[in-house]
Amino acid sequence: MGSIKWKLVFLYILLVVFVIVVSGVYIIMSVQRNQYKEIYTELEYTSDRIVDTLQTASLEEESDIQAVFAEVISALMLESVNMDTKNIYLLDQNGDMVYYRDSALTQADLASRTIMDALAGKTIDELYVHRVNEEEESISVGDYARSFPLRYRSSGESNTYILFIRQTMAEVERTVYNTMMIIITASAVAILIAGVLAYFLAGTISSPLRRLTHKTQEMAKGNLEAAGEEPAIPLGNNDELMELESNFAYMGRELSNMLREVNNEKNKLSTVFSYMADGLVVYNTEGTMVQSNPAAAKLLGDRILYEDFNAIFAPLTIEELLAAEEKTHTQLMQVEGAYINAIFVEYMEEEGVIAGLIVVLQDTTEQKQMEEMQKEFVANVSHELRTPITTIKSYVETLMDGAKDEPEVEEQFLHVINHESDRMTYLITELLELSRIDSRQVKLQLEPVDLTQLVRDSVEEHLFLARQKEQSLTFTGSTTSYFIEADKQRVEQVLRNLITNAVKYSPEKASITLGMRPRPRTGRIEVFVRDTGMGIEKKEQERIFERFYRVDKARSRSMGGTGLGLAIAREIMDMHHGEIWVESRYGSGSTFWLSFPLLEPKEETV
Ligand code: ADP
């Protein structure tokens, strides 16, 4: 009942009731006034007739008045003036009753306002309506009075009389009452109709409002889809409320779209946040962690979850950083062997209000290692070059100091100088080779190569070298051809390096075997170079492929090694999508393995 619909219905009915009451009262009063007027006119006519008749009757004395009255009353009745409702009295100027028709006037009646006014000689121009008690009953009456002179023939004197007529108003009252009843009935019907109409009319206002209310509730619940539904507007009924409803639906849709976009953005950001390589930690102004990503936890550990800023980044404090002039600050940190570059940036809540600090953590360990490696490499190169130069220089100086005078010594010295120069040339060649590989200048001349043949040829080529140390160098395995797509010269280079190493690092009379192992399941072919030499310790096995790494520097150098051979071999294998690794037992020998993708398995017998 408290709804706007019922309020509108109530208001409408109230308005109708007000209009009806006002107009009803007006109508009733008008009816009453008209009735009074009519009665007054009738009484005036009656009195005129009586007075005229009395004055023209040429009365002898007062007692003749009775007869005149009887005559005029019956004449009036013939004229259908209703005399039943009228009581007629004639009073002399002392107020004594000269004539009356039905009942005498009481003392109270004689003091009636109309009679007093008539006695005072005033003209009464309207009906005086009031109530009197008649036989224990209160009835409404209308009084009329007028004074007039009457001359008697006998005495010739003129006396003033008062004609007083009292009209019973029962008829008028009935008419007014009937009118009122009609008005009340009509009002009741009108109110009923108004009520029904108001109910339907209010419905057209309240139903869009109700829908609107429902939509706002849906919106509050977060169901923007429902709030955005376009209302079904009846044709031609596009009033302000409908427009409001339609606008509200539009707003709902816009809001829902906006929210979707914001959510998308948020999701995007949170994905970036979660998967970015850099660590991110957000702190509030108190230094408490607000948000962090997995990368940050990986770099700094779980402590970022429960330790505050000052504990983690000591000696830096958040208070100092926030108070500093600069908006960003960078710090290099070392955490458990890793190098982390931390960037601290203030972030704003709104214009001019600092909300806290965002810390970006970058893992620079690899970069650092690269730098270290580069430094080490330059140092190694310098050292490797200086050693032969120092040797050459000292020998040249000795020669200059007179050693050249002894032909035997001179020849020996020149031989050493030549050997060192060769070594330097070889070192520089290898370095250039590596640098060309690094800068991707080396282009492979790819062609189908019979790997079996290549391995067998390499064995042939190095037989002489092996024989110098009385070592046996053999190819074990079948004559089956295995084809790979490769740069023949480069693969030869790798094999050469492995065979010379095997010769170098194995004692005299050792045996060196080469062979092949097809891997049809993975589509690859493997080549091995096995020796019964000194072997390589486990911890050295991976490192020997690094540039300049040698297990025994002095020994390697004395054997003409540069420490670059295996590094170059690995680069060449990478370029062929191949692999290189070593299996070895210290003291009993090593096996170096090469693996290539097979071009197509071909069975050929040579
Ligand atoms: P180098 O020019 O010194 O031979 P490499 O890169 O060819 O350089 O080899 C690196 C190191 O690996 C060698 O110095 C040596 O210590 C070790 N090495 C290589 N091949 C063998 C092998 N067959 N047996 C034992 N050690 C080996």
Short mmCIF file of C-alpha atoms and ligand atoms in Angstrom, two decimals, residues 497 501-502 504-505 531 534-536 544 549-552 556 561-567 590 592, ligand 1:
data_model
loop_
_atom_site.label_atom_id
_atom_site.label_comp_id
_atom_site.label_asym_id
_atom_site.label_seq_id
_atom_site.Cartn_x
_atom_site.Cartn_y
_atom_site.Cartn_z
CA ASN A 497 90.20 -32.78 -33.43
CA ASN A 501 93.19 -35.44 -28.91
CA ALA A 502 92.89 -39.20 -28.47
CA LYS A 504 97.70 -36.70 -27.70
CA TYR A 505 96.15 -37.69 -24.40
CA ASP A 531 90.83 -44.27 -26.49
CA MET A 534 94.44 -40.96 -19.28
CA GLY A 535 90.68 -40.31 -19.10
CA ILE A 536 88.95 -37.22 -17.73
CA ILE A 544 86.50 -29.33 -21.43
CA TYR A 549 89.66 -24.92 -20.72
CA ARG A 550 92.33 -27.53 -20.34
CA VAL A 551 92.67 -30.15 -17.65
CA ASP A 552 96.41 -29.81 -17.54
CA SER A 556 98.31 -29.42 -23.26
CA GLY A 561 97.09 -27.59 -27.70
CA THR A 562 95.21 -24.31 -27.51
CA GLY A 563 92.20 -25.33 -25.45
CA LEU A 564 89.92 -24.20 -28.28
CA GLY A 565 89.57 -27.44 -30.27
CA LEU A 566 86.59 -28.93 -28.40
CA ALA A 567 84.88 -25.51 -28.12
CA SER A 590 87.59 -41.68 -22.81
CA PHE A 592 83.81 -38.92 -27.35
P1 ADP B 1 93.62 -28.84 -26.49
O1 ADP B 1 94.09 -27.99 -27.58
O2 ADP B 1 94.20 -28.50 -25.17
O3 ADP B 1 93.62 -30.26 -26.78
P2 ADP B 1 90.82 -29.23 -26.62
O4 ADP B 1 89.66 -28.26 -26.58
O5 ADP B 1 90.89 -30.07 -27.80
O6 ADP B 1 92.09 -28.42 -26.33
O7 ADP B 1 90.68 -30.14 -25.35
C1 ADP B 1 90.44 -29.55 -24.08
C2 ADP B 1 91.00 -30.39 -22.98
O8 ADP B 1 90.28 -31.57 -22.85
C3 ADP B 1 92.39 -30.83 -23.18
O9 ADP B 1 93.29 -29.85 -22.77
C4 ADP B 1 92.49 -32.07 -22.38
O10 ADP B 1 92.84 -31.75 -21.05
C5 ADP B 1 91.13 -32.66 -22.43
N1 ADP B 1 90.99 -33.76 -23.41
C6 ADP B 1 90.56 -33.65 -24.69
N2 ADP B 1 90.51 -34.85 -25.27
C7 ADP B 1 90.94 -35.76 -24.35
C8 ADP B 1 91.13 -37.18 -24.34
N3 ADP B 1 90.89 -37.90 -25.41
N4 ADP B 1 91.60 -37.76 -23.20
C9 ADP B 1 91.85 -37.00 -22.12
N5 ADP B 1 91.68 -35.65 -22.06
C10 ADP B 1 91.23 -35.03 -23.16
#
